[in-house]
PDB file of C-alpha atoms in Angstrom:
ATOM      1  CA  GLN A   1    -217.578  17.141 144.954  1.00  0.00           C
ATOM      2  CA  VAL A   2    -220.770  17.873 143.013  1.00  0.00           C
ATOM      3  CA  GLN A   3    -220.899  20.713 141.100  1.00  0.00           C
ATOM      4  CA  LEU A   4    -223.618  22.535 138.893  1.00  0.00           C
ATOM      5  CA  VAL A   5    -222.550  25.529 136.882  1.00  0.00           C
ATOM      6  CA  GLU A   6    -225.459  27.677 134.884  1.00  0.00           C
ATOM      7  CA  SER A   7    -223.649  30.124 132.263  1.00  0.00           C
ATOM      8  CA  GLY A   8    -225.353  31.753 129.322  1.00  0.00           C
ATOM      9  CA  GLY A   9    -227.948  34.136 131.603  1.00  0.00           C
ATOM     10  CA  GLY A  10    -228.158  37.648 130.605  1.00  0.00           C
ATOM     11  CA  LEU A  11    -230.440  40.805 128.995  1.00  0.00           C
ATOM     12  CA  VAL A  12    -231.641  39.778 126.164  1.00  0.00           C
ATOM     13  CA  GLN A  13    -234.217  42.171 123.928  1.00  0.00           C
ATOM     14  CA  PRO A  14    -238.049  40.495 123.692  1.00  0.00           C
ATOM     15  CA  GLY A  15    -238.515  37.938 119.820  1.00  0.00           C
ATOM     16  CA  GLY A  16    -233.953  37.192 121.253  1.00  0.00           C
ATOM     17  CA  SER A  17    -232.450  33.923 122.009  1.00  0.00           C
ATOM     18  CA  LEU A  18    -230.317  32.250 124.387  1.00  0.00           C
ATOM     19  CA  ARG A  19    -228.550  29.200 125.333  1.00  0.00           C
ATOM     20  CA  LEU A  20    -228.538  28.573 128.987  1.00  0.00           C
ATOM     21  CA  SER A  21    -225.044  25.717 129.939  1.00  0.00           C
ATOM     22  CA  CYS A  22    -224.877  23.292 133.176  1.00  0.00           C
ATOM     23  CA  ALA A  23    -221.793  22.303 133.497  1.00  0.00           C
ATOM     24  CA  ALA A  24    -221.155  18.960 135.378  1.00  0.00           C
ATOM     25  CA  SER A  25    -219.242  16.778 138.059  1.00  0.00           C
ATOM     26  CA  GLY A  26    -218.517  15.191 140.361  1.00  0.00           C
ATOM     27  CA  PHE A  27    -220.961  12.712 139.943  1.00  0.00           C
ATOM     28  CA  THR A  28    -221.941   9.964 137.078  1.00  0.00           C
ATOM     29  CA  PHE A  29    -223.901  12.402 134.620  1.00  0.00           C
ATOM     30  CA  SER A  30    -224.824  10.060 132.261  1.00  0.00           C
ATOM     31  CA  THR A  31    -227.176   7.997 134.847  1.00  0.00           C
ATOM     32  CA  TYR A  32    -228.928  11.441 136.099  1.00  0.00           C
ATOM     33  CA  ARG A  33    -232.380  12.771 134.565  1.00  0.00           C
ATOM     34  CA  MET A  34    -231.314  16.169 133.756  1.00  0.00           C
ATOM     35  CA  SER A  35    -234.109  19.402 134.384  1.00  0.00           C
ATOM     36  CA  TRP A  36    -233.874  23.106 134.013  1.00  0.00           C
ATOM     37  CA  TYR A  37    -236.407  25.017 136.481  1.00  0.00           C
ATOM     38  CA  ARG A  38    -236.663  28.629 136.733  1.00  0.00           C
ATOM     39  CA  GLN A  39    -238.339  30.849 139.272  1.00  0.00           C
ATOM     40  CA  ALA A  40    -239.024  34.385 138.927  1.00  0.00           C
ATOM     41  CA  PRO A  41    -239.136  37.147 142.189  1.00  0.00           C
ATOM     42  CA  GLY A  42    -242.453  36.457 144.375  1.00  0.00           C
ATOM     43  CA  LYS A  43    -243.289  33.293 141.888  1.00  0.00           C
ATOM     44  CA  GLU A  44    -242.738  29.887 142.462  1.00  0.00           C
ATOM     45  CA  ARG A  45    -239.868  27.043 141.014  1.00  0.00           C
ATOM     46  CA  GLU A  46    -241.086  25.684 138.246  1.00  0.00           C
ATOM     47  CA  LEU A  47    -240.233  23.319 135.672  1.00  0.00           C
ATOM     48  CA  VAL A  48    -239.282  24.182 132.309  1.00  0.00           C
ATOM     49  CA  ALA A  49    -237.891  20.973 130.731  1.00  0.00           C
ATOM     50  CA  GLY A  50    -236.137  17.722 131.870  1.00  0.00           C
ATOM     51  CA  ILE A  51    -233.937  14.946 129.689  1.00  0.00           C
ATOM     52  CA  TYR A  52    -233.211  11.885 130.609  1.00  0.00           C
ATOM     53  CA  SER A  53    -230.064   9.132 130.327  1.00  0.00           C
ATOM     54  CA  SER A  54    -231.758   8.055 127.108  1.00  0.00           C
ATOM     55  CA  GLY A  55    -232.426  11.374 125.672  1.00  0.00           C
ATOM     56  CA  SER A  56    -236.376  11.811 125.529  1.00  0.00           C
ATOM     57  CA  SER A  57    -237.024  15.196 127.097  1.00  0.00           C
ATOM     58  CA  THR A  58    -240.382  15.459 129.082  1.00  0.00           C
ATOM     59  CA  SER A  59    -243.008  18.165 127.898  1.00  0.00           C
ATOM     60  CA  PRO A  60    -242.450  21.708 128.338  1.00  0.00           C
ATOM     61  CA  THR A  61    -245.824  23.960 129.489  1.00  0.00           C
ATOM     62  CA  ASP A  62    -247.537  25.419 126.279  1.00  0.00           C
ATOM     63  CA  SER A  63    -246.069  28.500 126.919  1.00  0.00           C
ATOM     64  CA  MET A  64    -242.880  27.195 126.076  1.00  0.00           C
ATOM     65  CA  LYS A  65    -243.677  24.877 123.325  1.00  0.00           C
ATOM     66  CA  GLY A  66    -242.160  25.861 120.398  1.00  0.00           C
ATOM     67  CA  ARG A  67    -239.639  28.216 122.256  1.00  0.00           C
ATOM     68  CA  PHE A  68    -237.444  25.849 124.271  1.00  0.00           C
ATOM     69  CA  THR A  69    -235.198  22.867 123.915  1.00  0.00           C
ATOM     70  CA  ILE A  70    -233.326  20.688 126.315  1.00  0.00           C
ATOM     71  CA  SER A  71    -230.371  18.407 125.024  1.00  0.00           C
ATOM     72  CA  ARG A  72    -227.524  16.832 126.420  1.00  0.00           C
ATOM     73  CA  ASP A  73    -224.002  16.158 125.960  1.00  0.00           C
ATOM     74  CA  ASN A  74    -222.716  13.246 127.845  1.00  0.00           C
ATOM     75  CA  ALA A  75    -219.415  13.915 126.678  1.00  0.00           C
ATOM     76  CA  LYS A  76    -218.925  17.265 128.072  1.00  0.00           C
ATOM     77  CA  ASN A  77    -220.983  16.278 131.504  1.00  0.00           C
ATOM     78  CA  THR A  78    -223.167  19.552 130.057  1.00  0.00           C
ATOM     79  CA  VAL A  79    -227.024  19.782 129.589  1.00  0.00           C
ATOM     80  CA  TYR A  80    -228.409  22.990 127.473  1.00  0.00           C
ATOM     81  CA  LEU A  81    -231.456  25.178 126.999  1.00  0.00           C
ATOM     82  CA  GLN A  82    -232.252  26.786 124.077  1.00  0.00           C
ATOM     83  CA  MET A  83    -234.292  29.355 124.339  1.00  0.00           C
ATOM     84  CA  ASN A  84    -235.809  31.355 121.585  1.00  0.00           C
ATOM     85  CA  ASN A  85    -238.854  33.840 120.960  1.00  0.00           C
ATOM     86  CA  LEU A  86    -237.883  35.027 124.447  1.00  0.00           C
ATOM     87  CA  LYS A  87    -240.776  37.507 125.591  1.00  0.00           C
ATOM     88  CA  PRO A  88    -240.846  39.941 129.146  1.00  0.00           C
ATOM     89  CA  GLU A  89    -242.590  36.668 131.188  1.00  0.00           C
ATOM     90  CA  ASP A  90    -239.667  34.451 130.877  1.00  0.00           C
ATOM     91  CA  THR A  91    -237.280  37.010 133.053  1.00  0.00           C
ATOM     92  CA  ALA A  92    -236.357  34.357 135.607  1.00  0.00           C
ATOM     93  CA  VAL A  93    -233.456  32.718 137.751  1.00  0.00           C
ATOM     94  CA  TYR A  94    -232.987  29.609 135.624  1.00  0.00           C
ATOM     95  CA  TYR A  95    -231.861  26.664 138.029  1.00  0.00           C
ATOM     96  CA  CYS A  96    -230.068  23.322 136.622  1.00  0.00           C
ATOM     97  CA  ASN A  97    -231.034  20.449 138.508  1.00  0.00           C
ATOM     98  CA  ALA A  98    -229.838  16.905 138.400  1.00  0.00           C
ATOM     99  CA  ALA A  99    -231.777  13.653 139.562  1.00  0.00           C
ATOM    100  CA  LEU A 100    -231.412  10.023 140.834  1.00  0.00           C
ATOM    101  CA  ARG A 101    -234.097   8.070 140.889  1.00  0.00           C
ATOM    102  CA  GLY A 102    -234.032   4.549 142.249  1.00  0.00           C
ATOM    103  CA  SER A 103    -233.078   2.613 145.317  1.00  0.00           C
ATOM    104  CA  ILE A 104    -230.926   5.936 145.855  1.00  0.00           C
ATOM    105  CA  VAL A 105    -232.736   8.947 145.526  1.00  0.00           C
ATOM    106  CA  LEU A 106    -230.712  12.345 144.746  1.00  0.00           C
ATOM    107  CA  ASP A 107    -231.282  16.160 143.408  1.00  0.00           C
ATOM    108  CA  TYR A 108    -228.451  18.210 142.915  1.00  0.00           C
ATOM    109  CA  TRP A 109    -228.960  22.244 141.907  1.00  0.00           C
ATOM    110  CA  GLY A 110    -226.641  24.847 140.801  1.00  0.00           C
ATOM    111  CA  LYS A 111    -226.837  28.256 142.207  1.00  0.00           C
ATOM    112  CA  GLY A 112    -228.721  29.437 138.628  1.00  0.00           C
ATOM    113  CA  THR A 113    -227.997  32.148 136.405  1.00  0.00           C
ATOM    114  CA  LEU A 114    -230.506  34.928 135.414  1.00  0.00           C
ATOM    115  CA  VAL A 115    -232.311  35.643 132.337  1.00  0.00           C
ATOM    116  CA  THR A 116    -233.939  39.018 131.864  1.00  0.00           C
ATOM    117  CA  VAL A 117    -236.100  39.771 128.930  1.00  0.00           C
ATOM    118  CA  SER A 118    -237.016  43.636 128.301  1.00  0.00           C
ATOM    119  CA  SER A 119    -236.195  46.352 125.589  1.00  0.00           C
TER     120      SER A 119
END
């Protein structure tokens, strides 16, 4: 069965750092585009960053450039999100997404991990 399991969330002070992990299983990880999304209470889910099979990454929003970095380790079937200089507005549930785009289109989602940035 397909599984995406996020970890690494928690409570952090403003200016602090966290690294989120998403462990994948049940599909050919290396062929999928991986992404991180987030959703805060009362707001729509938004794309944080994405990374292709080649390792090329998509551009995050201006507010996250220079602070968030996505990476993947195909040998470990894991995608990461390094978050630095965290701000209260980064507080959200962060979700892992796996996407296949071709003649077959598939999307898989994890259950999310909560990140709370507060003093």
